[in-house]
Short mmCIF file of C-alpha atoms and ligand atoms in Angstrom, two decimals:
data_model
loop_
_atom_site.label_atom_id
_atom_site.label_comp_id
_atom_site.label_asym_id
_atom_site.label_seq_id
_atom_site.Cartn_x
_atom_site.Cartn_y
_atom_site.Cartn_z
CA MET A 1 -0.03 -0.09 0.14
CA ILE A 2 1.38 3.42 -0.79
CA GLU A 3 0.26 6.46 1.33
CA LYS A 4 0.02 9.97 -0.58
CA ILE A 5 0.26 13.21 0.70
CA THR A 6 -0.05 16.33 -1.57
CA VAL A 7 1.94 19.47 -1.60
CA PRO A 8 -0.55 22.06 -2.44
CA LEU A 9 1.17 24.89 -4.60
CA GLY A 10 -1.36 25.50 -7.39
CA ASN A 11 0.36 24.44 -10.72
CA ARG A 12 3.34 23.42 -9.14
CA SER A 13 1.64 20.93 -6.72
CA TYR A 14 3.18 17.39 -5.97
CA GLN A 15 2.50 14.15 -4.46
CA ILE A 16 4.54 12.49 -1.87
CA LEU A 17 4.31 8.56 -1.93
CA ILE A 18 5.33 6.70 1.15
CA GLY A 19 5.60 3.04 1.46
CA ALA A 20 7.97 -0.06 2.17
CA ASP A 21 9.20 -1.65 -0.78
CA ILE A 22 8.01 0.72 -3.36
CA LEU A 23 11.08 1.85 -5.21
CA GLY A 24 10.39 -0.67 -8.16
CA THR A 25 7.15 1.35 -8.89
CA LEU A 26 9.48 4.65 -9.62
CA GLY A 27 9.23 4.03 -13.45
CA SER A 28 5.54 3.61 -13.57
CA GLN A 29 4.84 6.66 -10.91
CA LEU A 30 6.82 8.91 -13.44
CA GLY A 31 5.21 7.54 -16.40
CA GLU A 32 1.79 8.74 -14.58
CA ILE A 33 2.73 12.15 -14.10
CA GLY A 34 4.43 12.44 -17.54
CA PHE A 35 7.91 12.86 -16.40
CA PRO A 36 10.51 13.23 -19.55
CA ARG A 37 12.01 9.98 -20.54
CA ARG A 38 15.62 11.10 -20.77
CA VAL A 39 16.54 11.05 -17.12
CA ALA A 40 19.87 11.31 -15.06
CA VAL A 41 19.81 9.41 -11.95
CA ILE A 42 22.33 11.05 -9.81
CA SER A 43 23.56 9.65 -6.64
CA ASN A 44 26.66 8.85 -5.04
CA ASP A 45 28.74 5.07 -5.11
CA LEU A 46 27.21 3.96 -1.68
CA VAL A 47 23.74 4.54 -2.49
CA SER A 48 23.84 3.70 -6.22
CA GLY A 49 25.59 0.43 -5.22
CA LEU A 50 22.55 -0.53 -2.98
CA TYR A 51 19.66 0.82 -5.12
CA GLY A 52 20.78 2.19 -8.28
CA LYS A 53 19.95 -1.10 -10.03
CA ALA A 54 16.26 -1.46 -8.92
CA VAL A 55 15.76 2.41 -9.74
CA CYS A 56 17.21 1.70 -13.30
CA ASP A 57 15.47 -1.48 -14.04
CA SER A 58 12.16 0.36 -12.91
CA LEU A 59 12.77 3.11 -15.19
CA LEU A 60 13.90 0.96 -18.09
CA ALA A 61 10.89 -1.06 -17.73
CA ALA A 62 8.71 2.12 -17.88
CA GLY A 63 10.20 2.89 -21.16
CA PHE A 64 12.77 5.74 -19.63
CA ASN A 65 16.31 6.22 -20.64
CA PRO A 66 18.17 6.55 -17.79
CA LEU A 67 21.99 7.89 -17.18
CA GLU A 68 23.62 7.33 -13.99
CA ILE A 69 25.75 10.07 -12.35
CA ASN A 70 27.80 9.33 -9.36
CA LEU A 71 28.97 12.15 -7.08
CA PRO A 72 31.57 12.03 -4.34
CA ASP A 73 29.77 11.34 -0.79
CA GLY A 74 29.81 13.54 1.92
CA GLU A 75 28.58 17.28 3.09
CA GLN A 76 32.27 18.45 2.29
CA TYR A 77 31.67 17.86 -1.52
CA LYS A 78 28.13 19.74 -1.33
CA ASN A 79 29.79 22.37 -3.35
CA LEU A 80 29.93 24.29 -6.59
CA GLN A 81 32.75 22.15 -7.83
CA THR A 82 30.54 19.08 -7.59
CA LEU A 83 27.64 20.88 -9.17
CA GLU A 84 29.86 21.61 -11.94
CA GLN A 85 30.44 17.57 -12.53
CA ILE A 86 26.58 17.43 -12.72
CA TYR A 87 26.49 20.12 -15.29
CA ASP A 88 29.63 18.55 -17.32
CA GLU A 89 27.83 15.02 -17.46
CA LEU A 90 24.32 16.51 -18.67
CA ILE A 91 25.89 18.65 -21.08
CA ARG A 92 28.30 15.85 -22.61
CA HIS A 93 25.46 13.38 -22.75
CA ASN A 94 23.38 16.15 -24.59
CA PHE A 95 20.60 16.60 -22.13
CA ASP A 96 18.14 19.26 -23.18
CA ARG A 97 14.97 21.09 -21.92
CA GLY A 98 12.96 17.84 -22.57
CA SER A 99 15.19 15.88 -19.89
CA GLY A 100 14.76 15.41 -16.30
CA LEU A 101 16.77 14.77 -12.85
CA ILE A 102 16.35 12.33 -10.29
CA ALA A 103 17.97 12.51 -7.02
CA LEU A 104 18.48 9.28 -5.26
CA GLY A 105 20.22 9.60 -1.98
CA GLY A 106 20.22 11.59 1.27
CA GLY A 107 19.93 15.35 1.84
CA VAL A 108 23.51 16.06 0.38
CA ILE A 109 22.41 14.50 -3.06
CA GLY A 110 18.89 15.67 -2.79
CA ASP A 111 19.75 19.64 -2.16
CA MET A 112 22.55 19.53 -4.97
CA VAL A 113 20.55 17.63 -7.72
CA GLY A 114 17.42 20.13 -6.71
CA PHE A 115 19.85 23.16 -7.32
CA ALA A 116 21.17 21.58 -10.52
CA ALA A 117 17.64 21.15 -11.65
CA ALA A 118 16.74 24.60 -10.84
CA THR A 119 19.70 25.94 -12.62
CA PHE A 120 20.44 23.78 -15.74
CA LEU A 121 19.17 25.24 -18.88
CA ARG A 122 16.94 27.59 -16.71
CA GLY A 123 15.37 24.74 -15.06
CA VAL A 124 14.27 21.26 -15.68
CA PRO A 125 11.94 19.14 -13.84
CA PHE A 126 13.21 16.60 -11.02
CA VAL A 127 12.10 14.16 -8.43
CA GLN A 128 13.40 13.45 -5.12
CA VAL A 129 13.77 9.65 -3.90
CA PRO A 130 15.53 10.34 -0.59
CA THR A 131 17.15 7.36 1.31
CA THR A 132 17.95 8.56 4.54
CA LEU A 133 15.38 9.35 7.40
CA LEU A 134 16.26 13.24 7.37
CA ALA A 135 15.74 13.29 3.73
CA GLN A 136 12.40 11.44 3.85
CA VAL A 137 10.89 13.63 6.44
CA ASP A 138 12.60 16.91 5.96
CA SER A 139 14.90 17.86 3.00
CA SER A 140 13.20 16.21 0.14
CA VAL A 141 9.96 17.96 0.99
CA GLY A 142 9.39 22.02 0.25
CA GLY A 143 11.86 22.57 -2.34
CA LYS A 144 14.74 24.25 -0.65
CA THR A 145 17.92 23.34 -2.57
CA ALA A 146 21.51 24.34 -2.01
CA VAL A 147 25.04 23.89 -1.91
CA ASN A 148 27.50 25.16 0.58
CA HIS A 149 29.98 27.96 0.19
CA PRO A 150 33.35 27.84 2.32
CA LEU A 151 32.12 30.64 4.66
CA GLY A 152 28.78 29.02 5.29
CA LYS A 153 26.04 26.17 4.78
CA ASN A 154 23.78 26.15 2.13
CA LEU A 155 24.34 29.87 1.22
CA ILE A 156 23.89 29.39 -2.45
CA GLY A 157 20.57 27.83 -3.47
CA ALA A 158 17.15 28.34 -4.89
CA PHE A 159 13.56 27.31 -4.10
CA TYR A 160 12.54 24.81 -6.55
CA GLN A 161 9.90 22.37 -6.18
CA PRO A 162 10.20 18.70 -7.23
CA LYS A 163 7.66 16.99 -9.44
CA LEU A 164 7.31 14.07 -7.15
CA VAL A 165 8.94 12.64 -3.99
CA LEU A 166 8.90 8.96 -3.60
CA ILE A 167 9.69 7.59 -0.17
CA ASP A 168 10.67 3.91 0.50
CA VAL A 169 11.29 3.23 4.06
CA ALA A 170 12.60 -0.12 3.24
CA THR A 171 15.91 1.79 2.32
CA LEU A 172 16.27 2.76 5.69
CA ASN A 173 17.34 -0.81 6.66
CA THR A 174 20.86 -0.33 5.23
CA LEU A 175 21.32 3.08 6.87
CA GLU A 176 23.65 3.22 9.92
CA LEU A 177 21.83 3.62 13.35
CA ARG A 178 23.47 6.84 13.82
CA GLU A 179 21.98 8.41 10.86
CA VAL A 180 18.41 7.01 11.74
CA ASN A 181 18.58 8.58 15.24
CA ALA A 182 19.95 11.89 13.61
CA GLY A 183 16.67 11.76 11.39
CA LEU A 184 14.69 10.88 14.30
CA ALA A 185 15.63 14.29 15.81
CA GLU A 186 13.68 16.03 12.91
CA VAL A 187 10.96 13.89 13.41
CA ILE A 188 10.73 15.02 17.32
CA LYS A 189 10.94 18.42 16.03
CA TYR A 190 7.78 18.12 14.15
CA GLY A 191 6.03 17.06 17.31
CA VAL A 192 7.29 19.84 19.38
CA ILE A 193 6.35 22.60 16.76
CA ARG A 194 2.86 21.28 15.64
CA ASP A 195 1.52 17.89 17.28
CA GLN A 196 1.65 17.29 20.96
CA GLU A 197 -0.01 13.81 20.22
CA PHE A 198 2.59 12.77 17.67
CA PHE A 199 5.02 13.87 20.28
CA SER A 200 3.46 11.27 22.95
CA TRP A 201 3.10 8.63 19.94
CA LEU A 202 6.97 9.05 19.34
CA GLU A 203 7.59 8.54 23.14
CA ALA A 204 5.82 5.39 23.03
CA ASN A 205 7.24 4.06 19.52
CA ALA A 206 10.69 5.30 19.99
CA SER A 207 12.47 1.61 19.88
CA ALA A 208 10.11 0.65 17.10
CA LEU A 209 11.34 3.40 15.02
CA GLN A 210 15.01 2.74 16.00
CA ASN A 211 14.46 -1.00 14.99
CA ARG A 212 13.08 0.12 11.83
CA GLN A 213 9.49 -1.56 12.07
CA PHE A 214 8.24 -0.40 8.79
CA ALA A 215 4.71 0.31 9.97
CA ALA A 216 6.05 2.79 12.67
CA LEU A 217 8.52 4.35 10.10
CA ILE A 218 5.60 5.06 7.64
CA THR A 219 3.31 6.54 10.61
CA ALA A 220 6.34 8.93 11.40
CA VAL A 221 7.47 9.81 7.90
CA LYS A 222 3.82 10.31 7.00
CA ARG A 223 2.98 12.65 9.61
CA SER A 224 6.31 14.58 9.52
CA CYS A 225 5.65 15.18 5.80
CA GLN A 226 1.98 16.06 6.30
CA ILE A 227 3.21 18.68 8.83
CA LYS A 228 5.94 20.23 6.63
CA ALA A 229 3.43 20.23 3.49
CA ASP A 230 0.84 22.02 5.58
CA ILE A 231 3.47 24.62 6.64
CA VAL A 232 5.02 25.07 2.86
CA GLU A 233 1.39 25.17 1.63
CA VAL A 234 0.94 28.39 3.71
CA ASP A 235 4.41 29.83 3.39
CA GLU A 236 6.61 28.35 0.67
CA LYS A 237 9.54 31.01 0.78
CA GLU A 238 9.93 31.21 4.51
CA GLY A 239 8.32 34.71 4.84
CA SER A 240 6.53 33.72 8.15
CA ILE A 241 5.64 30.19 9.68
CA ARG A 242 8.02 28.25 7.73
CA ALA A 243 10.65 29.58 10.10
CA PHE A 244 8.96 27.17 12.78
CA LEU A 245 10.71 24.28 10.82
CA ASN A 246 14.11 26.09 12.19
CA PHE A 247 13.23 25.18 15.79
CA GLY A 248 16.58 24.21 17.29
CA HIS A 249 18.48 25.17 14.23
CA THR A 250 19.99 28.43 15.35
CA PHE A 251 22.23 26.76 18.04
CA GLY A 252 22.20 23.68 15.79
CA HIS A 253 24.02 25.06 13.16
CA ALA A 254 26.34 27.03 15.50
CA ILE A 255 27.33 23.74 16.88
CA GLU A 256 27.94 22.18 13.12
CA SER A 257 29.87 25.49 12.26
CA LEU A 258 32.19 25.35 15.24
CA ALA A 259 32.79 21.48 15.02
CA GLY A 260 33.52 21.54 11.54
CA TYR A 261 31.03 20.13 8.98
CA GLY A 262 30.77 16.31 9.16
CA GLU A 263 31.90 16.01 12.84
CA TRP A 264 28.25 16.17 14.19
CA LYS A 265 25.38 14.92 12.27
CA HIS A 266 22.87 17.57 11.38
CA GLY A 267 20.06 15.95 13.36
CA GLU A 268 22.52 15.37 16.31
CA ALA A 269 23.43 19.41 16.47
CA ILE A 270 19.57 19.85 16.38
CA ALA A 271 19.03 17.69 19.08
CA VAL A 272 21.11 20.00 21.38
CA GLY A 273 19.89 23.04 19.88
CA MET A 274 16.07 22.06 20.55
CA ILE A 275 17.06 21.56 24.13
CA VAL A 276 18.73 25.08 24.22
CA ALA A 277 15.53 26.56 22.60
CA ALA A 278 13.52 24.77 24.93
CA LYS A 279 15.58 26.12 28.14
CA ILE A 280 15.15 29.69 26.84
CA SER A 281 11.34 28.98 26.12
CA ALA A 282 11.38 27.92 29.76
CA SER A 283 13.30 30.73 31.24
CA ARG A 284 10.49 33.22 29.73
CA GLY A 285 7.68 31.03 31.16
CA LEU A 286 6.48 29.93 27.62
CA CYS A 287 6.94 25.99 28.64
CA ARG A 288 7.60 24.10 31.72
CA SER A 289 10.77 22.60 33.13
CA GLU A 290 8.52 19.14 32.77
CA ASP A 291 8.53 19.99 28.96
CA VAL A 292 12.10 20.46 28.70
CA ALA A 293 12.61 17.13 30.72
CA ARG A 294 10.19 15.28 28.29
CA LEU A 295 11.99 16.50 25.43
CA THR A 296 15.45 15.71 26.76
CA ALA A 297 14.49 12.10 28.08
CA LEU A 298 13.04 11.33 24.39
CA LEU A 299 16.20 12.79 22.48
CA LYS A 300 18.42 10.70 25.23
CA SER A 301 16.44 7.41 24.64
CA LEU A 302 17.51 7.69 20.97
CA GLU A 303 21.07 7.90 21.61
CA LEU A 304 21.06 11.60 20.65
CA PRO A 305 23.40 14.09 22.40
CA ILE A 306 21.83 16.30 24.68
CA GLU A 307 24.86 18.31 26.22
CA LEU A 308 25.95 21.36 24.64
CA PRO A 309 29.61 21.10 23.50
CA ASP A 310 32.13 23.23 25.30
CA TYR A 311 32.83 26.39 23.32
CA PRO A 312 33.39 29.89 24.44
CA LEU A 313 30.15 31.81 24.44
CA GLU A 314 31.85 34.49 22.10
CA ASP A 315 32.48 31.60 19.46
CA TYR A 316 28.86 30.52 19.68
CA VAL A 317 27.47 34.30 19.36
CA ALA A 318 29.90 34.79 16.36
CA ALA A 319 28.56 31.62 14.45
CA MET A 320 24.98 32.62 15.21
CA GLN A 321 25.49 36.05 13.97
CA ARG A 322 26.57 34.57 10.81
CA ASP A 323 23.19 32.60 10.42
CA LYS A 324 20.79 33.33 7.43
CA LYS A 325 18.12 33.81 10.14
CA VAL A 326 20.00 37.04 11.29
CA LYS A 327 18.51 40.35 9.68
CA GLN A 328 20.21 43.50 10.51
CA GLY A 329 21.84 42.00 13.78
CA THR A 330 18.48 40.80 14.91
CA LEU A 331 17.83 36.91 15.44
CA THR A 332 14.60 35.49 15.35
CA LEU A 333 14.30 32.40 17.48
CA VAL A 334 11.71 30.10 17.37
CA LEU A 335 10.48 28.92 21.08
CA ASN A 336 7.90 26.18 22.03
CA ARG A 337 5.02 26.96 24.15
CA GLY A 338 4.75 23.96 25.89
CA ILE A 339 4.90 20.87 23.37
CA GLY A 340 2.89 21.09 20.05
CA SER A 341 3.08 24.80 19.35
CA VAL A 342 5.95 27.53 18.84
CA GLN A 343 6.38 31.28 18.11
CA LEU A 344 8.74 33.42 16.71
CA VAL A 345 10.62 35.67 19.07
CA LYS A 346 12.96 38.50 17.95
CA VAL A 347 16.25 38.65 19.97
CA PRO A 348 18.32 41.74 19.61
CA ASP A 349 20.86 40.71 21.98
CA ILE A 350 22.05 37.05 21.21
CA SER A 351 25.01 37.17 23.86
CA THR A 352 22.73 37.87 26.91
CA ILE A 353 19.95 35.29 26.01
CA PHE A 354 22.39 32.64 25.27
CA SER A 355 24.73 33.14 28.34
CA SER A 356 21.55 32.59 30.73
CA ILE A 357 21.62 29.07 29.32
CA LEU A 358 25.24 28.60 28.97
CA THR A 359 25.98 29.66 32.65
CA PRO A 360 25.23 27.31 35.09
P1 NAD B 1 23.77 12.57 3.62
O1 NAD B 1 22.93 12.85 2.32
O2 NAD B 1 24.89 13.05 3.94
O3 NAD B 1 23.65 10.92 4.16
C1 NAD B 1 24.34 10.51 5.09
C2 NAD B 1 25.14 9.26 4.71
O4 NAD B 1 24.19 8.16 4.45
C3 NAD B 1 25.85 9.52 3.41
O5 NAD B 1 27.30 8.80 3.56
C4 NAD B 1 25.04 8.67 2.23
O6 NAD B 1 25.68 8.20 1.04
C5 NAD B 1 24.41 7.64 3.25
N1 NAD B 1 23.49 6.95 2.79
C6 NAD B 1 22.36 7.42 2.10
N2 NAD B 1 21.20 6.55 2.07
C7 NAD B 1 21.63 5.45 2.57
C8 NAD B 1 20.89 4.14 2.73
N3 NAD B 1 19.98 4.19 2.40
N4 NAD B 1 21.88 3.34 3.18
C9 NAD B 1 23.07 3.41 3.51
N5 NAD B 1 23.44 4.63 3.33
C10 NAD B 1 22.85 5.64 3.02
O7 NAD B 1 23.19 12.94 5.13
P2 NAD B 1 21.65 13.66 5.46
O8 NAD B 1 21.29 13.49 6.73
O9 NAD B 1 20.57 12.81 4.75
O10 NAD B 1 21.45 15.09 4.65
C11 NAD B 1 22.20 16.16 5.39
C12 NAD B 1 21.96 17.38 4.16
O11 NAD B 1 20.56 17.82 4.17
C13 NAD B 1 22.57 18.55 4.72
O12 NAD B 1 23.46 19.09 3.69
C14 NAD B 1 21.69 19.37 5.11
O13 NAD B 1 22.01 20.88 4.98
C15 NAD B 1 20.18 18.99 4.12
N6 NAD B 1 19.16 19.43 4.49
C16 NAD B 1 18.33 20.16 3.71
C17 NAD B 1 17.25 20.59 4.16
C18 NAD B 1 16.05 21.01 3.01
O14 NAD B 1 15.05 21.62 3.38
N7 NAD B 1 16.62 21.24 1.65
C19 NAD B 1 16.50 20.04 5.37
C20 NAD B 1 17.41 19.59 6.23
C21 NAD B 1 18.59 19.20 5.92
N1 LIG B 2 14.33 22.23 6.81
C1 LIG B 2 13.71 23.71 6.80
C2 LIG B 2 12.75 23.86 5.75
O1 LIG B 2 12.69 23.10 4.84
O2 LIG B 2 12.35 25.07 5.66
#
């Protein structure tokens, strides 16, 4: 059975298909939406070694003409140089406006392929086939695409929506447990920002998710994607409530940038960032200390880090100042009201608010 969610964006609307062992339906699904027959399946050696054949067999059986392009694996390659490799291959193989791209992999591949699709020949269609939990619940949905610049993460990019997202939770069987846990941090984020009942469900089903029980994974992925779709429908370009999705990200990004990209998994840094945000919320009376304790316990039960790494306050503040979320020196923080709802709070003095949490 395939679960379906629509991201409603007028004539750019698309479906998210979710199921177990559904990779082999990709060709027929793309046929149904009239996707171009000439396609590039863009991945890396690891993911394409695991799933490239199933994807290409399915495409060939449905009459598509796939070219496989493999990029180097890792956040450190999410840059303009790697993007150029994609353009080189597409141009060498005479890809034109009547062709399309397929992103097969985690968030790194998805973000790069999305940006390549947005820019190659001023835009060709693309689809997301996310194979990490983080990509399935977050990065493949909503159309944020980007590459990193040496001075900051995701600084060069575009909003560009895919034509389809196909999520096969069975691909998570080959994912390292640490990556699964990191993806679960983003799933927990959805509970905190939008759905108290879902948060309680996660508390009850944490081990089923870690053990990759498909029914539990499908429930978690579906609810996460629905929440994201609802938010993107209202605010595609992050003028207002899409910022809710950044809960825990201000501190999380600061940790990632101070530790050096790749040291911490994105979801691990977000886990600590969410605790910091919740502590600030508690200090302002927006949530209770019991809410912070619940969040901390759930993250801990998933073996996610809960302690802030020991960098000087000035370094944290400097890292946060460089964040895309800072406008004219003012940071907009996402703070939780209890569990299940959040609000935006403007913070002119990052140093003061953060020092109250860092100092015991
Ligand atoms: P990733 O893409 O680096 O994948 C993690 C590792 O898992 C890689 O080595 C990858 O090759 C491997 N892998 C992927 N699928 C696998 C599978 N099924 N089995 C075994 N190994 C597999 O990391 P990620 O956590 O998926 O994505 C992180 C990226 O996503 C960051 O660059 C972040 O900026 C971006 N992101 C984007 C958005 C967005 O809205 N666009 C949101 C959140 C994060
Ligand atoms: N991951 C945050 C967003 O898509 O807006």
